[in-house]
mmCIF file of C-alpha atoms and ligand atoms in Angstrom:
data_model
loop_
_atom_site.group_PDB
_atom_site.id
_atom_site.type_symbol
_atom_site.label_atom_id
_atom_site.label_comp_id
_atom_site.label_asym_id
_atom_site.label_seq_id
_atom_site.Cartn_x
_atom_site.Cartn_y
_atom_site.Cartn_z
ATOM 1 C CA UNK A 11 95.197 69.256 115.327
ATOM 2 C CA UNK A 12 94.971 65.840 117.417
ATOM 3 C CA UNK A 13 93.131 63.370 116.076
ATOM 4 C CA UNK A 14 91.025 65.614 114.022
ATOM 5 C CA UNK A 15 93.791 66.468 111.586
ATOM 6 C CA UNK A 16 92.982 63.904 108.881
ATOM 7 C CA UNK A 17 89.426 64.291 109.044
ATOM 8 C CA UNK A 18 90.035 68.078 108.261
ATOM 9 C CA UNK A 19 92.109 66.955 105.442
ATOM 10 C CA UNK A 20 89.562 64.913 103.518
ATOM 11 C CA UNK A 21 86.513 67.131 104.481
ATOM 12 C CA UNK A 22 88.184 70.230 103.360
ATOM 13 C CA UNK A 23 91.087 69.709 101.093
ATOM 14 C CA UNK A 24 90.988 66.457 99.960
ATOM 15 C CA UNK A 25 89.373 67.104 96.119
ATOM 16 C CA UNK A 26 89.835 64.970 92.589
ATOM 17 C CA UNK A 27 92.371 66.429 90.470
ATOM 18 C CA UNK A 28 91.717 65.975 86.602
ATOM 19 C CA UNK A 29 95.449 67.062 86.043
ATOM 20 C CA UNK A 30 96.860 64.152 84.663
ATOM 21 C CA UNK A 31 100.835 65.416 85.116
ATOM 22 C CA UNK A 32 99.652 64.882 89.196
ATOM 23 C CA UNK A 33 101.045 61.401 89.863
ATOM 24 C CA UNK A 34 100.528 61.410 93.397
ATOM 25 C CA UNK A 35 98.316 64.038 95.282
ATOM 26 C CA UNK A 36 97.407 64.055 98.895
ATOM 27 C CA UNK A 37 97.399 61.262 101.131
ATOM 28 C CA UNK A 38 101.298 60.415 101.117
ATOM 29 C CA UNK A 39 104.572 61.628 102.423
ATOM 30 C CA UNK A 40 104.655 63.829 99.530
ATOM 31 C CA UNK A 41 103.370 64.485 96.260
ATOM 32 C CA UNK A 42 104.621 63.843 93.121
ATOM 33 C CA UNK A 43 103.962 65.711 89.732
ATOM 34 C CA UNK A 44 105.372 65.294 86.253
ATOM 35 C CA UNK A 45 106.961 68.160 84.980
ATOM 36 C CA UNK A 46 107.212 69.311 80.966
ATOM 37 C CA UNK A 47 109.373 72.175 81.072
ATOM 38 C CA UNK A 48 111.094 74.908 83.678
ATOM 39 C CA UNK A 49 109.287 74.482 86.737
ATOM 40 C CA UNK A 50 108.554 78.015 88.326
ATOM 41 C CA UNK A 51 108.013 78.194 92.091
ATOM 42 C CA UNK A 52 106.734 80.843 94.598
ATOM 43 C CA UNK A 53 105.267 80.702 98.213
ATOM 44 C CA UNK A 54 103.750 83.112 100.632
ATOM 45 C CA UNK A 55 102.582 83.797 103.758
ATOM 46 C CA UNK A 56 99.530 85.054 105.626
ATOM 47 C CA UNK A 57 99.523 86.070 109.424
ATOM 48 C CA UNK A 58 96.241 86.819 111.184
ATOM 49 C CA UNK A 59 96.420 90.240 112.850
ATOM 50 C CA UNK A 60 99.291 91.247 110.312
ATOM 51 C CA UNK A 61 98.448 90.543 106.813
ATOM 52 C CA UNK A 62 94.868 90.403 107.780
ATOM 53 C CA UNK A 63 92.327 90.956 110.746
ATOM 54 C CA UNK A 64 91.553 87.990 112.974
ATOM 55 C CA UNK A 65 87.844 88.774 112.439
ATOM 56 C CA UNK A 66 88.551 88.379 108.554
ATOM 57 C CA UNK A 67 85.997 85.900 106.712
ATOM 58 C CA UNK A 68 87.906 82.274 105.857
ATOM 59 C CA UNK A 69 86.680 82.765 102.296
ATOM 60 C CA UNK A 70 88.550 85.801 102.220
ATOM 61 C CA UNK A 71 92.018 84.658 103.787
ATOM 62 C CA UNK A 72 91.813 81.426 101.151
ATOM 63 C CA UNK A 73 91.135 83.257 98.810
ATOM 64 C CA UNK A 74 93.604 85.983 98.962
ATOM 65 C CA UNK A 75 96.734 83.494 99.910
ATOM 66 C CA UNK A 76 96.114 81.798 96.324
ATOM 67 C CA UNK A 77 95.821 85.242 94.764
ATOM 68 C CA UNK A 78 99.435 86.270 95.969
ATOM 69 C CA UNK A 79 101.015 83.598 94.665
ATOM 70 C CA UNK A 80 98.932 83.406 91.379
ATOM 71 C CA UNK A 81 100.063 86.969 90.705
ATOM 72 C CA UNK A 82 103.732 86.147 91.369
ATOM 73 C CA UNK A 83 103.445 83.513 88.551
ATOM 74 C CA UNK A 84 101.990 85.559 86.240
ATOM 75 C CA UNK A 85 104.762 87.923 86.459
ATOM 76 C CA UNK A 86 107.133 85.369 85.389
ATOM 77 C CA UNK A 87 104.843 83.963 82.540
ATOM 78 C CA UNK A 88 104.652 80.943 84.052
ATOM 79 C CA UNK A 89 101.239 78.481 84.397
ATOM 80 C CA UNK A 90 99.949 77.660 87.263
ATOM 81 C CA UNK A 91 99.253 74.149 87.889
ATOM 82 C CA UNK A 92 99.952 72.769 91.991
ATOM 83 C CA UNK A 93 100.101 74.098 95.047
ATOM 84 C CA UNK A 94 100.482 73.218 98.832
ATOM 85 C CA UNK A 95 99.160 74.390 101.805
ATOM 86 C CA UNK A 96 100.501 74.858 105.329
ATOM 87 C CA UNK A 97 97.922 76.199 107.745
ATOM 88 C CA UNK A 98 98.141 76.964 111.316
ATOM 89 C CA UNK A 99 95.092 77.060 113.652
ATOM 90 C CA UNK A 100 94.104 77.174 117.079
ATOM 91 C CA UNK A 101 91.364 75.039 116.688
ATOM 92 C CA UNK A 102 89.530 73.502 113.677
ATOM 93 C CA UNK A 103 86.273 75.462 113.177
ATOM 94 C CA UNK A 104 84.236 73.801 110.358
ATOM 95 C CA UNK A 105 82.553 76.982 109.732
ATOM 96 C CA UNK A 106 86.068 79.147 109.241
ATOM 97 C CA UNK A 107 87.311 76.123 107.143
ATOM 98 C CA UNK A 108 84.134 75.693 105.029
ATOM 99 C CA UNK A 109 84.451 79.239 104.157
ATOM 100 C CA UNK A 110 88.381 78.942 103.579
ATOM 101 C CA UNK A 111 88.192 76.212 101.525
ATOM 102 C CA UNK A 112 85.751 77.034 99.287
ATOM 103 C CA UNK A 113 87.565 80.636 98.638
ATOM 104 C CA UNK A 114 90.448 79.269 98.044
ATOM 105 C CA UNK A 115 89.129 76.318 95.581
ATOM 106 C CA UNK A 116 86.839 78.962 94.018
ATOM 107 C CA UNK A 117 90.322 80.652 92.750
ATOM 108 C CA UNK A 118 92.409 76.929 92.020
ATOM 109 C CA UNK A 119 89.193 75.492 89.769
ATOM 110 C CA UNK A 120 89.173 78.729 87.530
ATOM 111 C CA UNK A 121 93.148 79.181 87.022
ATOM 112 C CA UNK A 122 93.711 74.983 86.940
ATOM 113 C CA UNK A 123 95.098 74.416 89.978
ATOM 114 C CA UNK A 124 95.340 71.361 92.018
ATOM 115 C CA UNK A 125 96.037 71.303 95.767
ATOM 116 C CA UNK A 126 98.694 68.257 95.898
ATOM 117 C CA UNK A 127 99.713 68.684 99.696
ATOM 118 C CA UNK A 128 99.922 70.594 102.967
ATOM 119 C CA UNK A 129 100.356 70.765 107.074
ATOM 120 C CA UNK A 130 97.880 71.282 109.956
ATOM 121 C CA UNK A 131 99.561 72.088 112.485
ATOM 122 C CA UNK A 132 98.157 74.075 115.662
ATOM 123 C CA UNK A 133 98.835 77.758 116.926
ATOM 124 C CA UNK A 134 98.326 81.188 115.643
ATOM 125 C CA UNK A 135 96.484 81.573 112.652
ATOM 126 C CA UNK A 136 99.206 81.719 109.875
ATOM 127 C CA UNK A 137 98.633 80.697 105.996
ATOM 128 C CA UNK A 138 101.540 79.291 103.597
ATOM 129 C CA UNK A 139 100.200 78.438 100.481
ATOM 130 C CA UNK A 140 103.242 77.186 97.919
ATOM 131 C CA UNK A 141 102.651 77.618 94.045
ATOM 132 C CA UNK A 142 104.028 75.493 91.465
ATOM 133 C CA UNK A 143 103.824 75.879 87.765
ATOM 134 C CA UNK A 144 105.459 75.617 84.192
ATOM 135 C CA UNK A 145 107.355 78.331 82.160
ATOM 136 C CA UNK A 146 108.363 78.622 78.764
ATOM 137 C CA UNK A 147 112.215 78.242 78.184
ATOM 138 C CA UNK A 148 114.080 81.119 77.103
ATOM 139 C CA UNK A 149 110.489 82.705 77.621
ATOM 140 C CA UNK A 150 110.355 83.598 81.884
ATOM 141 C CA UNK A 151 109.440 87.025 82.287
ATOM 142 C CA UNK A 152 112.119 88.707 85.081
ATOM 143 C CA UNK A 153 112.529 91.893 86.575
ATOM 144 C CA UNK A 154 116.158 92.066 85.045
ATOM 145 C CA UNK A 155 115.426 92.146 81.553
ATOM 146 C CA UNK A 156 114.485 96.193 80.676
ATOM 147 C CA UNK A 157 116.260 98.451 78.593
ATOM 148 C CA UNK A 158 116.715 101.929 78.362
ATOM 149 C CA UNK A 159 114.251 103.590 76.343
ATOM 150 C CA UNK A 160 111.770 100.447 76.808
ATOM 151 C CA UNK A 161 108.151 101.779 77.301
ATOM 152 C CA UNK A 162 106.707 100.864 80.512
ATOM 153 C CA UNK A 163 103.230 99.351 81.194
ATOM 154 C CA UNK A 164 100.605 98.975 83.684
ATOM 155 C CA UNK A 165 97.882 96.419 82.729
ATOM 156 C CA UNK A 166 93.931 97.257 83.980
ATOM 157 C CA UNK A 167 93.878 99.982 87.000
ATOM 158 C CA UNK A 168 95.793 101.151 89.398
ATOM 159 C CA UNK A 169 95.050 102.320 93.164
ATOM 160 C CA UNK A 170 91.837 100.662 93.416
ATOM 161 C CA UNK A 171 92.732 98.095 96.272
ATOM 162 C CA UNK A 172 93.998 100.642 98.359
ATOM 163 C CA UNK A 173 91.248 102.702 98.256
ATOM 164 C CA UNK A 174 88.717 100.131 99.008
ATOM 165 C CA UNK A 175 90.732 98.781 101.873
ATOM 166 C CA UNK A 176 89.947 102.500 102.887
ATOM 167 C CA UNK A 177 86.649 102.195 102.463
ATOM 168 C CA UNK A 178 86.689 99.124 104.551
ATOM 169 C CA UNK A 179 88.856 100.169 107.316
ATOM 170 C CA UNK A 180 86.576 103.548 107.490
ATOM 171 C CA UNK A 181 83.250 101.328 108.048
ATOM 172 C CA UNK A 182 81.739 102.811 105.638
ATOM 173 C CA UNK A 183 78.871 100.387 104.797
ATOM 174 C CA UNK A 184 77.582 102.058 101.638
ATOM 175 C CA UNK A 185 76.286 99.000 98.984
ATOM 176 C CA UNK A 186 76.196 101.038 95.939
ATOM 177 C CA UNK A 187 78.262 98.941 92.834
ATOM 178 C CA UNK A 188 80.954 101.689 93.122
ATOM 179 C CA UNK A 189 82.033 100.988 96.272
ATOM 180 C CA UNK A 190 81.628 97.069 96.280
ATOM 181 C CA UNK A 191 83.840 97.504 93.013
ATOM 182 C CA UNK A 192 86.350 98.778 95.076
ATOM 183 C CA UNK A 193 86.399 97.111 98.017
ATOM 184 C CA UNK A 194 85.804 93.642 95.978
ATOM 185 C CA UNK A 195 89.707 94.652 94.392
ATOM 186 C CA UNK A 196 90.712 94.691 97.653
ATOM 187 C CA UNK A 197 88.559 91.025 99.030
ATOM 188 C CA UNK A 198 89.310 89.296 95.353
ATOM 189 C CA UNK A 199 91.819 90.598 93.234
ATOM 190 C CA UNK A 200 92.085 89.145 89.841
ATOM 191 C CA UNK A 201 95.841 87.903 88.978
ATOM 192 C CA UNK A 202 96.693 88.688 86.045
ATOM 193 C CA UNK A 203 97.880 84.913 85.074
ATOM 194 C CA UNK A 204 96.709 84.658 80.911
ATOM 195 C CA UNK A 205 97.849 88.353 80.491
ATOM 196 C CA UNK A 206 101.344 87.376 81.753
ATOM 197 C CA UNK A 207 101.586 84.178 80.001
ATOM 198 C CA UNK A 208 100.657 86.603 76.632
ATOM 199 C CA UNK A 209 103.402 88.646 77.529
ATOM 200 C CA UNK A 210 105.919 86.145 76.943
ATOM 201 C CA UNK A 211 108.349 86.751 74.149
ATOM 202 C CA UNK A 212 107.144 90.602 73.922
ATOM 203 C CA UNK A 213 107.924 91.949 77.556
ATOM 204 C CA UNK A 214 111.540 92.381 78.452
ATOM 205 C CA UNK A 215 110.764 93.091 82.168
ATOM 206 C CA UNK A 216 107.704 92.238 84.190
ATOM 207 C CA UNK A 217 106.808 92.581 87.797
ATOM 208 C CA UNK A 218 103.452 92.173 89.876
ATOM 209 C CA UNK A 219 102.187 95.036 91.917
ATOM 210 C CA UNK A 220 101.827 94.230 95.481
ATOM 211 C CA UNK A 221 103.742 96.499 97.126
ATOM 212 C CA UNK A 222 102.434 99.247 95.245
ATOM 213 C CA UNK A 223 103.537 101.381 91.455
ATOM 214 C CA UNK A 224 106.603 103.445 92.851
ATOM 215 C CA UNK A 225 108.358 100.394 95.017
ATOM 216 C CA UNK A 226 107.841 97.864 92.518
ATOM 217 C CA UNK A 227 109.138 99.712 89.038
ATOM 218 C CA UNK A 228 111.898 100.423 91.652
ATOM 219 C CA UNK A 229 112.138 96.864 91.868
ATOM 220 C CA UNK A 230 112.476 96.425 87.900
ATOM 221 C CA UNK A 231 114.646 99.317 87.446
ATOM 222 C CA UNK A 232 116.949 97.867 90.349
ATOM 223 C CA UNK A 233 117.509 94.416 88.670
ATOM 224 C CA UNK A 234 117.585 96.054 85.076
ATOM 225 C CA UNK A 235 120.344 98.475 85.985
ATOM 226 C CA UNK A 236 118.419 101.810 85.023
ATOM 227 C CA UNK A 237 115.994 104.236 86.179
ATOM 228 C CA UNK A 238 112.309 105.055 85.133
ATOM 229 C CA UNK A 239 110.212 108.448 84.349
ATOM 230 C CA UNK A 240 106.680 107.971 84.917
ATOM 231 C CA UNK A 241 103.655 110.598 83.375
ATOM 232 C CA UNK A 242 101.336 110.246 86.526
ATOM 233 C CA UNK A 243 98.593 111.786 84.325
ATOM 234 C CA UNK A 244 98.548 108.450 82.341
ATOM 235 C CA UNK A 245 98.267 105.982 85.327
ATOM 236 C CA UNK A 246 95.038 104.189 84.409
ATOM 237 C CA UNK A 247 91.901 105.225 87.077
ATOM 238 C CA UNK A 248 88.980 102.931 87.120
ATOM 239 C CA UNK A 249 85.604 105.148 86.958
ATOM 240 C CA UNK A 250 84.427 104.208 90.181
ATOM 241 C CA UNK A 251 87.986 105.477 91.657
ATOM 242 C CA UNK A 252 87.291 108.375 89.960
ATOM 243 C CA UNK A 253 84.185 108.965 91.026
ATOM 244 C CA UNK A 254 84.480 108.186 94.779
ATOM 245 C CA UNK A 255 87.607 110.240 95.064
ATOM 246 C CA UNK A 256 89.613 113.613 94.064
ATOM 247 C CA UNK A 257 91.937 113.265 91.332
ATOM 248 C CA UNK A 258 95.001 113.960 93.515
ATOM 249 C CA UNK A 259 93.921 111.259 95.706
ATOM 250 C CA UNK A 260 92.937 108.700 93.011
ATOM 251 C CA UNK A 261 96.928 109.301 91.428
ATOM 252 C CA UNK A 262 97.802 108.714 94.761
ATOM 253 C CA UNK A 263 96.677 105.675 95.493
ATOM 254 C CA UNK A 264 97.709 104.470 91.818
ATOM 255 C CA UNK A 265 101.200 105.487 92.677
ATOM 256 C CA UNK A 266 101.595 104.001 95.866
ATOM 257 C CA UNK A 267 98.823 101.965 96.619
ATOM 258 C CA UNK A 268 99.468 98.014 96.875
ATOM 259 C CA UNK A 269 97.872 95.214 96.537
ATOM 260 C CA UNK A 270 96.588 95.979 93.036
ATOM 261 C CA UNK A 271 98.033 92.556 91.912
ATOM 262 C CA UNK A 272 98.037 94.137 88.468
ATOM 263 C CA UNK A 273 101.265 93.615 86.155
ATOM 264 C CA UNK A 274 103.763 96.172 85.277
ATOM 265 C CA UNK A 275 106.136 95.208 82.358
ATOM 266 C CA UNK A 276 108.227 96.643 79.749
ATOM 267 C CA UNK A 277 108.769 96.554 76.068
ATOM 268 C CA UNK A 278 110.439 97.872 73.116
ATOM 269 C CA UNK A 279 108.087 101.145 71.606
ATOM 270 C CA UNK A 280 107.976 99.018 68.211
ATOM 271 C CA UNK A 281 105.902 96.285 70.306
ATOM 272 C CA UNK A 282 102.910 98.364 71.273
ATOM 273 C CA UNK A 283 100.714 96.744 68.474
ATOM 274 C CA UNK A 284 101.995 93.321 69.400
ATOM 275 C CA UNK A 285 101.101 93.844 72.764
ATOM 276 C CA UNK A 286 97.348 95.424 72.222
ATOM 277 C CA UNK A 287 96.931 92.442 69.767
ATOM 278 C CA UNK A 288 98.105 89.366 72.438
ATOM 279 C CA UNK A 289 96.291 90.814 75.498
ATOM 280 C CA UNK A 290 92.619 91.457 72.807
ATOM 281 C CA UNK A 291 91.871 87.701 74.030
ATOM 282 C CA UNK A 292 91.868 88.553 77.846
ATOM 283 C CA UNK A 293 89.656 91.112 77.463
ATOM 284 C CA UNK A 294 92.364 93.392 79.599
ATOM 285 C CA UNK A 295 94.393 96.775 78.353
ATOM 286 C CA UNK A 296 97.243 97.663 78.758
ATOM 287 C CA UNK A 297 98.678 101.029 79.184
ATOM 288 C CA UNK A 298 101.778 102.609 78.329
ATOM 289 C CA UNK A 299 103.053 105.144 81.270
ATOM 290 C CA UNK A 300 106.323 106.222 81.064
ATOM 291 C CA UNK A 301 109.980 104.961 79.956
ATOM 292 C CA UNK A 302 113.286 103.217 81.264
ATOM 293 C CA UNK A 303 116.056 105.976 81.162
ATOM 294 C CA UNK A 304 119.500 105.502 82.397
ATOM 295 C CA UNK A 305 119.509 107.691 85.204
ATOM 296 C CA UNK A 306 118.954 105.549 88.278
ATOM 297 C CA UNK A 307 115.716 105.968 90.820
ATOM 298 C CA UNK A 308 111.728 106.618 89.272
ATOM 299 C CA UNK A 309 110.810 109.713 88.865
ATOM 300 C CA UNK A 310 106.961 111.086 88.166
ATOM 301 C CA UNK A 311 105.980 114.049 85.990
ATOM 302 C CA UNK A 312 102.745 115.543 85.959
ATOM 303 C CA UNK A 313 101.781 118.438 83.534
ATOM 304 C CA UNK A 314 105.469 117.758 82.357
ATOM 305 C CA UNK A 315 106.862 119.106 85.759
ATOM 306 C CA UNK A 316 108.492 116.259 88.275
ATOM 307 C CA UNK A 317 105.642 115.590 91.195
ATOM 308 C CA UNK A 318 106.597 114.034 94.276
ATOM 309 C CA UNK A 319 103.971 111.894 95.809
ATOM 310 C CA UNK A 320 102.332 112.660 98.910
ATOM 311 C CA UNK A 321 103.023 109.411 100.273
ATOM 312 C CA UNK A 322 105.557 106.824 99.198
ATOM 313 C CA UNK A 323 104.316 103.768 101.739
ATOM 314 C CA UNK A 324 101.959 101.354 101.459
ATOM 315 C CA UNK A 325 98.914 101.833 103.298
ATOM 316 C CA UNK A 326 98.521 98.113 105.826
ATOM 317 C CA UNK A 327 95.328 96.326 105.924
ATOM 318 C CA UNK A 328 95.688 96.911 109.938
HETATM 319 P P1 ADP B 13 103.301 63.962 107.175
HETATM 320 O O1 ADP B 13 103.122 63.820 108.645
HETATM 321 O O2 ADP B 13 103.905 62.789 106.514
HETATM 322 O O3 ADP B 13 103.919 65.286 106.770
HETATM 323 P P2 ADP B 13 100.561 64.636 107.282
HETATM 324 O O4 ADP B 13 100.006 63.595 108.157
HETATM 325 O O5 ADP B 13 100.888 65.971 107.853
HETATM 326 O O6 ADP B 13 101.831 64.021 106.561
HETATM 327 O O7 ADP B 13 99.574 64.867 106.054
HETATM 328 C C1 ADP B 13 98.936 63.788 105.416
HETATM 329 C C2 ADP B 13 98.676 64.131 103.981
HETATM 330 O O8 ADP B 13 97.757 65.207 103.912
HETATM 331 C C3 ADP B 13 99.926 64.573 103.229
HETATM 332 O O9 ADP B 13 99.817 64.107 101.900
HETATM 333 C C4 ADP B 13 99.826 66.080 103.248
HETATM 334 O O10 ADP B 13 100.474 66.653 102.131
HETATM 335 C C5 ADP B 13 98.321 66.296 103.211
HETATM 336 N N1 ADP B 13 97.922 67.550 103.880
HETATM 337 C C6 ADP B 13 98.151 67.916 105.153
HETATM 338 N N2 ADP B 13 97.621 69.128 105.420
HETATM 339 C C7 ADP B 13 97.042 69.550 104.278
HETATM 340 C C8 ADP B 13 96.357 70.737 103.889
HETATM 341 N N3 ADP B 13 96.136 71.758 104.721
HETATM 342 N N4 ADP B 13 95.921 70.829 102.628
HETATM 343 C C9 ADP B 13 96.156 69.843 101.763
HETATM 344 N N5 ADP B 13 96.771 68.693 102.037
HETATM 345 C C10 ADP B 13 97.229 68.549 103.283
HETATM 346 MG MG1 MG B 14 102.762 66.948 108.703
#
C-alpha cells in the first residue's frame, strides 16, 4: 500500500476497544490479549471472483468474512472476543473501504468483538479475517462427540441462502419483503453465536452449516463414527421460502444448500426440554430432524421412503 498503508489503518480500522482483557491492540508488532480460559481459534478466507464477485459491495465482503468465522465459533461454543485482519488490495479506494469497514464493524460491535491487528498488503483482492475467542473447559462443542440414537437438530431455517443467492444471480430485482428476506440470508447471515454458547453442556455434537445440510451432518457423522437418517419432511422452511418456491425445491435447497450459517447439533432424546428451555432467551428454535444410527453415510426419508436429493453440491456464488 506505499505510504498510504498506515493512514488506511487509522482511518478505517483503527477503533477504541472497551475490552479490557485487550492489553495491546493495533499499532505494534503484535497484539496482546489476556486470556481466562481455552482459547478457541478459527480463520478464513475470501477471494474476489471466487468466494465473491469483484463488483460485490465492501459492506458486503466485511461483513460476510466476520460472519464465517463467527459461525465457526459458535459451533464450538466458544465467545467471540478478537480478531485480525489481512486484506489484499490493488489499490486503496476510500469508498470500497468505508463500506468494508463499516460492514464488518457493524457485525464485531454487536457480537463484542475487537479488531486487535492485521496486514495491507497489495494485489488481488483477497480477505483473511482470524477469530479468536474463549470456550468453556470440558464444555467445547465438536463434531466428534454424537452417539447413536442422539436426535439431531437444525436451529432456525434451512435453504434460504441458497435460494436468495438464486434470486440474486437471476437479476431478479423484485423489492417485495419476501425476497429481500431471502436474499438478505444470503448478504447478512446471522451466526448463530448465543445459541451455540447455550448449547454447551446439552449438545454432544455440533457443526455450522456452510457447506450445506447433507455434507456437513456427513461431517459430524464422520468424526462421531456413525451414520445419520434424516425425515426431509421436517427440515425447517422459512415462509417466504415457501412461498417463493415449490416444495421439492424449497427441501432442496434445505438439504444441500450452503451458506445457511445455521447450527446443526446433536443430543440425547431426554434433552429436548433442556434444549427448547436454553435457546427461549435467543428468541431462536430449534428443530429435531432425524437420528444418529450406526450404519455409516446420511440417509433422507420422505413419506417414510429413502429420497435421494436432486442435487448433492453446493450451488457457488459465481
Ligand atoms: P508489521 O510490519 O510489523 O507487521 P504493519 O506495519 O503491517 O506491522 O502494521 C502496523 C499495525 O497495524 C500492526 O499493529 C498491525 O497489526 C495493524 N494492522 C495492519 N493492517 C491492519 C488491518 N487491515 N486491520 C487492522 N489492523 C491492521
Ligand atoms: Mg505487515
Amino acid at each position: 500500500m506505499g505510504q498510504d498503508e498506515f493512514q488506511v489503518i487509522s482511518k478505517y480500522f483503527q477503533r477504541s476497544t472497551e475490552d479490557s482483557a485487550v492489553l495491546l491492540g493495533i499499532g505494534d508488532d503484535a497484539a496482546v490479549v489476556e486470556v481466562a480460559g481455552p482459547m478457541v481459534v478459527t480463520t478464513d478466507t475470501m477471494v474476489s471472483g471466487v468466494h465473491f464477485p469483484s463488483e460485490t459491495s465492501g459492506d458486503v465482503v466485511g461483513y460476510r468474512v466476520l460472519a464465517a468465522n463467527l459461525s465457526d465459533l459458535a459451533a464450538m461454543g466458544a465467545e467471540p472476543r478478537w480478531c485480525t485482519l489481512a486484506l489484499t488490495m490493488e489499490n486503496a479506494q476510500d469508498e470500497w473501504l468505508a463500506k468494508f469497514s463499516n460492514g464488518f464493524f457493524d457485525l464485531a460491535y454487536e457480537y463484542g468483538v475487537s479488531l486487535i491487528g492485521g496486514d495491507l498488503t497489495r494485489g488481488p483482492l483477497v480477505v483473511t479475517a482470524q477469530l479468536f475467542g474463549v470456550g468453556k473447559k470440558d464444555h467445547l462443542l465438536t463434531r466428534s462427540g454424537g452417539n447413536v440414537d442422539d436426535q439431531i437438530y437444525v436451529t432456525g431455517s434451512l435453504g434460504d441462502s441458497v435460494a436468495g443467492l438464486s434470486l440474486i444471480n437471476k437479476g431478479i430485482a423484485d423489492a417485495s419483503d419476501r425476497h429481500q428476506v431471502l436474499k438478505n440470508r444470503f448478504l447478512r447471515p446471522t451466526p448463530r453465536v448465543s445459541e451455540g454458547i447455550a448449547m454447551r453442556g446439552i449438545a454432544n455434537a455440533a457443526i455450522d452449516i456452510s457447506d450445506g445440510l447433507l455434507a456437513d451432518l456427513g461431517h459430524i457423522c464422520q468424526a462421531s463414527g456413525c451414520g445419520a437418517v434424516i425425515d426431509v419432511e421436517r427440515l425447517p422452511l422459512s415462509e417466504e421460502l415457501r412461498t417463493l418456491f415449490s416444495l421439492e425445491e424449497a427441501q432442496n435447497f434445505a438439504i444441500c444448500g450452503g451458506e445457511d450459517y445455521e447450527l446443526c447439533f446433536t443430543a440425547s432424546p431426554d434433552d429436548e426440554p433442556a434444549i427448547k428451555k436454553c435457546l427461549e432467551p435467543s428468541g431462536t428454535k430449534a428443530y429435531p430432524i432425524g437420528q444418529l444410527v450406526k450404519q455409516p453415510g446420511v440417509v433422507c426419508h420422505r413419506s417414510g421412503k429413502p429420497f435421494m436429493p436432486a442435487s448433492t453440491g453446493y450451488l457457488h456464488f459465481t
